[in-house]
């Protein structure tokens, strides 16, 4: 039964053909990531943990057929007064890599990404959509965008990437 | 466009924020004891200076925190942003 439900799942960018593989820029959606928002003074454990604001964290994990991250995180945090909430359906994840990735985002984002270190995250607007931008490497960025804005952002990114497609 | 210095995120565009009006307007200690004029005064009457005004701002597109700052109502200069703390 569970498998049937998963087969019916559609990512926000399903059927849009979003994606790009150019020499200086690649773009792709990573659908169905396990995302958990944590309210806690200390950083929670996890492979990909972004600081969204004071006492506010986003934990990003691989896709899972069940709510996999929330329960163990919540258990760890409860003693310290922290809470964890699964928000996997809230956002989808876009991965941008290549030397042009930051330049592309700069076309629609007023935040100076050059001051964001690897492992750092900023929240702001990209092409009018509220996003969280996390840097996983010098030339790789993860964009977390709300499901309802994902198609708009994907269309905008595909259009803005035109100069970088050779 | 005003650049608003968020105490948590740094300088950001005004469009990421919501304006919260004058800061430091205390809720009446005993609201039920106020007459209509005093209640209306609490609700609607603000200092409205020509000059520096302590204001509340909310960084809706970023850290989603309320904070205070001082803005000059003529020049839109901004100074001394600070976190909002419980009284």
mmCIF file with all atom_site columns, N, CA and C in Angstrom, chain A residues 6 8-16 18-19 27-35 60-65 87-95 142-145 147 150:
data_model
loop_
_atom_site.group_PDB
_atom_site.id
_atom_site.type_symbol
_atom_site.label_atom_id
_atom_site.label_alt_id
_atom_site.label_comp_id
_atom_site.label_asym_id
_atom_site.label_entity_id
_atom_site.label_seq_id
_atom_site.pdbx_PDB_ins_code
_atom_site.Cartn_x
_atom_site.Cartn_y
_atom_site.Cartn_z
_atom_site.occupancy
_atom_site.B_iso_or_equiv
_atom_site.pdbx_formal_charge
_atom_site.auth_seq_id
_atom_site.auth_comp_id
_atom_site.auth_asym_id
_atom_site.auth_atom_id
_atom_site.pdbx_PDB_model_num
ATOM 1   N N  . UNK A 1 6   ? 3.550  6.034  -2.841  1.00 0.00 ? 6   UNK A N  1
ATOM 2   C CA . UNK A 1 6   ? 4.769  6.672  -3.324  1.00 0.00 ? 6   UNK A CA 1
ATOM 3   C C  . UNK A 1 6   ? 4.771  6.801  -4.836  1.00 0.00 ? 6   UNK A C  1
ATOM 4   N N  . UNK A 1 8   ? 2.296  7.382  -6.633  1.00 0.00 ? 8   UNK A N  1
ATOM 5   C CA . UNK A 1 8   ? 1.379  8.452  -7.025  1.00 0.00 ? 8   UNK A CA 1
ATOM 6   C C  . UNK A 1 8   ? 1.960  9.846  -6.740  1.00 0.00 ? 8   UNK A C  1
ATOM 7   N N  . UNK A 1 9   ? 3.075  9.872  -6.018  1.00 0.00 ? 9   UNK A N  1
ATOM 8   C CA . UNK A 1 9   ? 3.647  11.153 -5.613  1.00 0.00 ? 9   UNK A CA 1
ATOM 9   C C  . UNK A 1 9   ? 4.169  11.914 -6.832  1.00 0.00 ? 9   UNK A C  1
ATOM 10  N N  . UNK A 1 10  ? 3.941  13.219 -6.868  1.00 0.00 ? 10  UNK A N  1
ATOM 11  C CA . UNK A 1 10  ? 4.448  14.056 -7.951  1.00 0.00 ? 10  UNK A CA 1
ATOM 12  C C  . UNK A 1 10  ? 5.205  15.223 -7.345  1.00 0.00 ? 10  UNK A C  1
ATOM 13  N N  . UNK A 1 11  ? 6.405  15.443 -7.814  1.00 0.00 ? 11  UNK A N  1
ATOM 14  C CA . UNK A 1 11  ? 7.160  16.585 -7.315  1.00 0.00 ? 11  UNK A CA 1
ATOM 15  C C  . UNK A 1 11  ? 6.593  17.865 -7.927  1.00 0.00 ? 11  UNK A C  1
ATOM 16  N N  . UNK A 1 12  ? 6.844  19.020 -7.288  1.00 0.00 ? 12  UNK A N  1
ATOM 17  C CA . UNK A 1 12  ? 6.306  20.273 -7.829  1.00 0.00 ? 12  UNK A CA 1
ATOM 18  C C  . UNK A 1 12  ? 6.745  20.562 -9.258  1.00 0.00 ? 12  UNK A C  1
ATOM 19  N N  . UNK A 1 13  ? 7.899  20.012 -9.671  1.00 0.00 ? 13  UNK A N  1
ATOM 20  C CA . UNK A 1 13  ? 8.383  20.280 -11.028 1.00 0.00 ? 13  UNK A CA 1
ATOM 21  C C  . UNK A 1 13  ? 8.149  19.099 -11.961 1.00 0.00 ? 13  UNK A C  1
ATOM 22  N N  . UNK A 1 14  ? 7.274  18.178 -11.533 1.00 0.00 ? 14  UNK A N  1
ATOM 23  C CA . UNK A 1 14  ? 6.977  17.015 -12.373 1.00 0.00 ? 14  UNK A CA 1
ATOM 24  C C  . UNK A 1 14  ? 6.430  17.466 -13.724 1.00 0.00 ? 14  UNK A C  1
ATOM 25  N N  . UNK A 1 15  ? 7.047  16.952 -14.785 1.00 0.00 ? 15  UNK A N  1
ATOM 26  C CA . UNK A 1 15  ? 6.535  17.242 -16.123 1.00 0.00 ? 15  UNK A CA 1
ATOM 27  C C  . UNK A 1 15  ? 6.974  18.566 -16.706 1.00 0.00 ? 15  UNK A C  1
ATOM 28  N N  . UNK A 1 16  ? 7.780  19.344 -15.977 1.00 0.00 ? 16  UNK A N  1
ATOM 29  C CA . UNK A 1 16  ? 8.216  20.626 -16.522 1.00 0.00 ? 16  UNK A CA 1
ATOM 30  C C  . UNK A 1 16  ? 9.487  20.505 -17.349 1.00 0.00 ? 16  UNK A C  1
ATOM 31  N N  . UNK A 1 18  ? 12.415 20.553 -16.162 1.00 0.00 ? 18  UNK A N  1
ATOM 32  C CA . UNK A 1 18  ? 13.449 21.432 -15.610 1.00 0.00 ? 18  UNK A CA 1
ATOM 33  C C  . UNK A 1 18  ? 14.757 20.683 -15.469 1.00 0.00 ? 18  UNK A C  1
ATOM 34  N N  . UNK A 1 19  ? 15.824 21.324 -15.858 1.00 0.00 ? 19  UNK A N  1
ATOM 35  C CA . UNK A 1 19  ? 17.140 20.725 -15.735 1.00 0.00 ? 19  UNK A CA 1
ATOM 36  C C  . UNK A 1 19  ? 18.045 21.287 -16.811 1.00 0.00 ? 19  UNK A C  1
ATOM 37  N N  . UNK A 1 27  ? 21.762 22.442 -13.536 1.00 0.00 ? 27  UNK A N  1
ATOM 38  C CA . UNK A 1 27  ? 20.616 22.669 -12.664 1.00 0.00 ? 27  UNK A CA 1
ATOM 39  C C  . UNK A 1 27  ? 19.779 21.400 -12.657 1.00 0.00 ? 27  UNK A C  1
ATOM 40  N N  . UNK A 1 28  ? 19.297 21.036 -11.485 1.00 0.00 ? 28  UNK A N  1
ATOM 41  C CA . UNK A 1 28  ? 18.436 19.863 -11.396 1.00 0.00 ? 28  UNK A CA 1
ATOM 42  C C  . UNK A 1 28  ? 17.576 19.967 -10.146 1.00 0.00 ? 28  UNK A C  1
ATOM 43  N N  . UNK A 1 29  ? 16.435 19.314 -10.203 1.00 0.00 ? 29  UNK A N  1
ATOM 44  C CA . UNK A 1 29  ? 15.614 19.220 -9.005  1.00 0.00 ? 29  UNK A CA 1
ATOM 45  C C  . UNK A 1 29  ? 15.965 17.936 -8.279  1.00 0.00 ? 29  UNK A C  1
ATOM 46  N N  . UNK A 1 30  ? 16.055 18.008 -6.967  1.00 0.00 ? 30  UNK A N  1
ATOM 47  C CA . UNK A 1 30  ? 16.156 16.796 -6.154  1.00 0.00 ? 30  UNK A CA 1
ATOM 48  C C  . UNK A 1 30  ? 14.838 16.671 -5.405  1.00 0.00 ? 30  UNK A C  1
ATOM 49  N N  . UNK A 1 31  ? 13.886 15.945 -5.956  1.00 0.00 ? 31  UNK A N  1
ATOM 50  C CA . UNK A 1 31  ? 12.556 15.924 -5.348  1.00 0.00 ? 31  UNK A CA 1
ATOM 51  C C  . UNK A 1 31  ? 12.506 15.045 -4.101  1.00 0.00 ? 31  UNK A C  1
ATOM 52  N N  . UNK A 1 32  ? 11.536 15.295 -3.300  1.00 0.00 ? 32  UNK A N  1
ATOM 53  C CA . UNK A 1 32  ? 11.172 14.429 -2.159  1.00 0.00 ? 32  UNK A CA 1
ATOM 54  C C  . UNK A 1 32  ? 12.266 14.313 -1.108  1.00 0.00 ? 32  UNK A C  1
ATOM 55  N N  . UNK A 1 33  ? 13.136 15.309 -0.980  1.00 0.00 ? 33  UNK A N  1
ATOM 56  C CA . UNK A 1 33  ? 14.111 15.271 0.109   1.00 0.00 ? 33  UNK A CA 1
ATOM 57  C C  . UNK A 1 33  ? 13.381 15.281 1.452   1.00 0.00 ? 33  UNK A C  1
ATOM 58  N N  . UNK A 1 34  ? 13.986 14.631 2.437   1.00 0.00 ? 34  UNK A N  1
ATOM 59  C CA . UNK A 1 34  ? 13.434 14.683 3.792   1.00 0.00 ? 34  UNK A CA 1
ATOM 60  C C  . UNK A 1 34  ? 13.910 15.972 4.454   1.00 0.00 ? 34  UNK A C  1
ATOM 61  N N  . UNK A 1 35  ? 12.986 16.866 4.713   1.00 0.00 ? 35  UNK A N  1
ATOM 62  C CA . UNK A 1 35  ? 13.341 18.153 5.314   1.00 0.00 ? 35  UNK A CA 1
ATOM 63  C C  . UNK A 1 35  ? 12.670 18.274 6.667   1.00 0.00 ? 35  UNK A C  1
ATOM 64  N N  . UNK A 1 60  ? 18.432 18.540 6.149   1.00 0.00 ? 60  UNK A N  1
ATOM 65  C CA . UNK A 1 60  ? 18.135 17.996 4.823   1.00 0.00 ? 60  UNK A CA 1
ATOM 66  C C  . UNK A 1 60  ? 18.680 16.575 4.775   1.00 0.00 ? 60  UNK A C  1
ATOM 67  N N  . UNK A 1 61  ? 17.827 15.630 4.442   1.00 0.00 ? 61  UNK A N  1
ATOM 68  C CA . UNK A 1 61  ? 18.261 14.239 4.349   1.00 0.00 ? 61  UNK A CA 1
ATOM 69  C C  . UNK A 1 61  ? 17.738 13.595 3.081   1.00 0.00 ? 61  UNK A C  1
ATOM 70  N N  . UNK A 1 62  ? 18.217 12.388 2.786   1.00 0.00 ? 62  UNK A N  1
ATOM 71  C CA . UNK A 1 62  ? 17.793 11.717 1.558   1.00 0.00 ? 62  UNK A CA 1
ATOM 72  C C  . UNK A 1 62  ? 16.308 11.384 1.580   1.00 0.00 ? 62  UNK A C  1
ATOM 73  N N  . UNK A 1 63  ? 15.721 11.216 0.401   1.00 0.00 ? 63  UNK A N  1
ATOM 74  C CA . UNK A 1 63  ? 14.294 10.871 0.347   1.00 0.00 ? 63  UNK A CA 1
ATOM 75  C C  . UNK A 1 63  ? 14.036 9.572  1.109   1.00 0.00 ? 63  UNK A C  1
ATOM 76  N N  . UNK A 1 64  ? 12.894 9.524  1.762   1.00 0.00 ? 64  UNK A N  1
ATOM 77  C CA . UNK A 1 64  ? 12.551 8.327  2.527   1.00 0.00 ? 64  UNK A CA 1
ATOM 78  C C  . UNK A 1 64  ? 11.060 8.069  2.356   1.00 0.00 ? 64  UNK A C  1
ATOM 79  N N  . UNK A 1 65  ? 10.682 6.775  2.347   1.00 0.00 ? 65  UNK A N  1
ATOM 80  C CA . UNK A 1 65  ? 9.271  6.448  2.164   1.00 0.00 ? 65  UNK A CA 1
ATOM 81  C C  . UNK A 1 65  ? 8.412  6.819  3.362   1.00 0.00 ? 65  UNK A C  1
ATOM 82  N N  . UNK A 1 87  ? 8.903  18.949 7.365   1.00 0.00 ? 87  UNK A N  1
ATOM 83  C CA . UNK A 1 87  ? 8.337  19.896 6.394   1.00 0.00 ? 87  UNK A CA 1
ATOM 84  C C  . UNK A 1 87  ? 8.714  19.486 4.967   1.00 0.00 ? 87  UNK A C  1
ATOM 85  N N  . UNK A 1 88  ? 8.856  18.164 4.761   1.00 0.00 ? 88  UNK A N  1
ATOM 86  C CA . UNK A 1 88  ? 9.321  17.687 3.454   1.00 0.00 ? 88  UNK A CA 1
ATOM 87  C C  . UNK A 1 88  ? 8.426  18.159 2.309   1.00 0.00 ? 88  UNK A C  1
ATOM 88  N N  . UNK A 1 89  ? 7.135  18.253 2.579   1.00 0.00 ? 89  UNK A N  1
ATOM 89  C CA . UNK A 1 89  ? 6.204  18.630 1.517   1.00 0.00 ? 89  UNK A CA 1
ATOM 90  C C  . UNK A 1 89  ? 6.143  20.144 1.306   1.00 0.00 ? 89  UNK A C  1
ATOM 91  N N  . UNK A 1 90  ? 6.800  20.866 2.196   1.00 0.00 ? 90  UNK A N  1
ATOM 92  C CA . UNK A 1 90  ? 6.754  22.330 2.147   1.00 0.00 ? 90  UNK A CA 1
ATOM 93  C C  . UNK A 1 90  ? 7.551  22.874 0.973   1.00 0.00 ? 90  UNK A C  1
ATOM 94  N N  . UNK A 1 91  ? 8.723  22.302 0.772   1.00 0.00 ? 91  UNK A N  1
ATOM 95  C CA . UNK A 1 91  ? 9.636  22.840 -0.227  1.00 0.00 ? 91  UNK A CA 1
ATOM 96  C C  . UNK A 1 91  ? 10.129 21.727 -1.146  1.00 0.00 ? 91  UNK A C  1
ATOM 97  N N  . UNK A 1 92  ? 10.646 22.136 -2.293  1.00 0.00 ? 92  UNK A N  1
ATOM 98  C CA . UNK A 1 92  ? 11.431 21.226 -3.098  1.00 0.00 ? 92  UNK A CA 1
ATOM 99  C C  . UNK A 1 92  ? 12.841 21.794 -3.200  1.00 0.00 ? 92  UNK A C  1
ATOM 100 N N  . UNK A 1 93  ? 13.763 20.949 -3.608  1.00 0.00 ? 93  UNK A N  1
ATOM 101 C CA . UNK A 1 93  ? 15.173 21.322 -3.598  1.00 0.00 ? 93  UNK A CA 1
ATOM 102 C C  . UNK A 1 93  ? 15.694 21.397 -5.021  1.00 0.00 ? 93  UNK A C  1
ATOM 103 N N  . UNK A 1 94  ? 16.324 22.512 -5.345  1.00 0.00 ? 94  UNK A N  1
ATOM 104 C CA . UNK A 1 94  ? 16.992 22.653 -6.631  1.00 0.00 ? 94  UNK A CA 1
ATOM 105 C C  . UNK A 1 94  ? 18.490 22.712 -6.366  1.00 0.00 ? 94  UNK A C  1
ATOM 106 N N  . UNK A 1 95  ? 19.253 21.983 -7.160  1.00 0.00 ? 95  UNK A N  1
ATOM 107 C CA . UNK A 1 95  ? 20.698 21.958 -6.989  1.00 0.00 ? 95  UNK A CA 1
ATOM 108 C C  . UNK A 1 95  ? 21.335 22.621 -8.200  1.00 0.00 ? 95  UNK A C  1
ATOM 109 N N  . UNK A 1 142 ? 22.384 24.918 -3.026  1.00 0.00 ? 142 UNK A N  1
ATOM 110 C CA . UNK A 1 142 ? 21.084 24.253 -2.942  1.00 0.00 ? 142 UNK A CA 1
ATOM 111 C C  . UNK A 1 142 ? 20.040 25.324 -2.690  1.00 0.00 ? 142 UNK A C  1
ATOM 112 N N  . UNK A 1 143 ? 18.991 25.284 -3.481  1.00 0.00 ? 143 UNK A N  1
ATOM 113 C CA . UNK A 1 143 ? 17.922 26.272 -3.372  1.00 0.00 ? 143 UNK A CA 1
ATOM 114 C C  . UNK A 1 143 ? 16.678 25.557 -2.869  1.00 0.00 ? 143 UNK A C  1
ATOM 115 N N  . UNK A 1 144 ? 16.190 25.950 -1.710  1.00 0.00 ? 144 UNK A N  1
ATOM 116 C CA . UNK A 1 144 ? 14.966 25.367 -1.158  1.00 0.00 ? 144 UNK A CA 1
ATOM 117 C C  . UNK A 1 144 ? 13.829 26.350 -1.418  1.00 0.00 ? 144 UNK A C  1
ATOM 118 N N  . UNK A 1 145 ? 12.893 25.935 -2.241  1.00 0.00 ? 145 UNK A N  1
ATOM 119 C CA . UNK A 1 145 ? 11.816 26.841 -2.628  1.00 0.00 ? 145 UNK A CA 1
ATOM 120 C C  . UNK A 1 145 ? 10.471 26.199 -2.307  1.00 0.00 ? 145 UNK A C  1
ATOM 121 N N  . UNK A 1 147 ? 6.842  24.799 -2.544  1.00 0.00 ? 147 UNK A N  1
ATOM 122 C CA . UNK A 1 147 ? 6.273  24.015 -3.643  1.00 0.00 ? 147 UNK A CA 1
ATOM 123 C C  . UNK A 1 147 ? 5.462  24.891 -4.594  1.00 0.00 ? 147 UNK A C  1
ATOM 124 N N  . UNK A 1 150 ? 7.693  26.781 -6.967  1.00 0.00 ? 150 UNK A N  1
ATOM 125 C CA . UNK A 1 150 ? 8.753  26.031 -7.635  1.00 0.00 ? 150 UNK A CA 1
ATOM 126 C C  . UNK A 1 150 ? 8.678  26.179 -9.158  1.00 0.00 ? 150 UNK A C  1
#
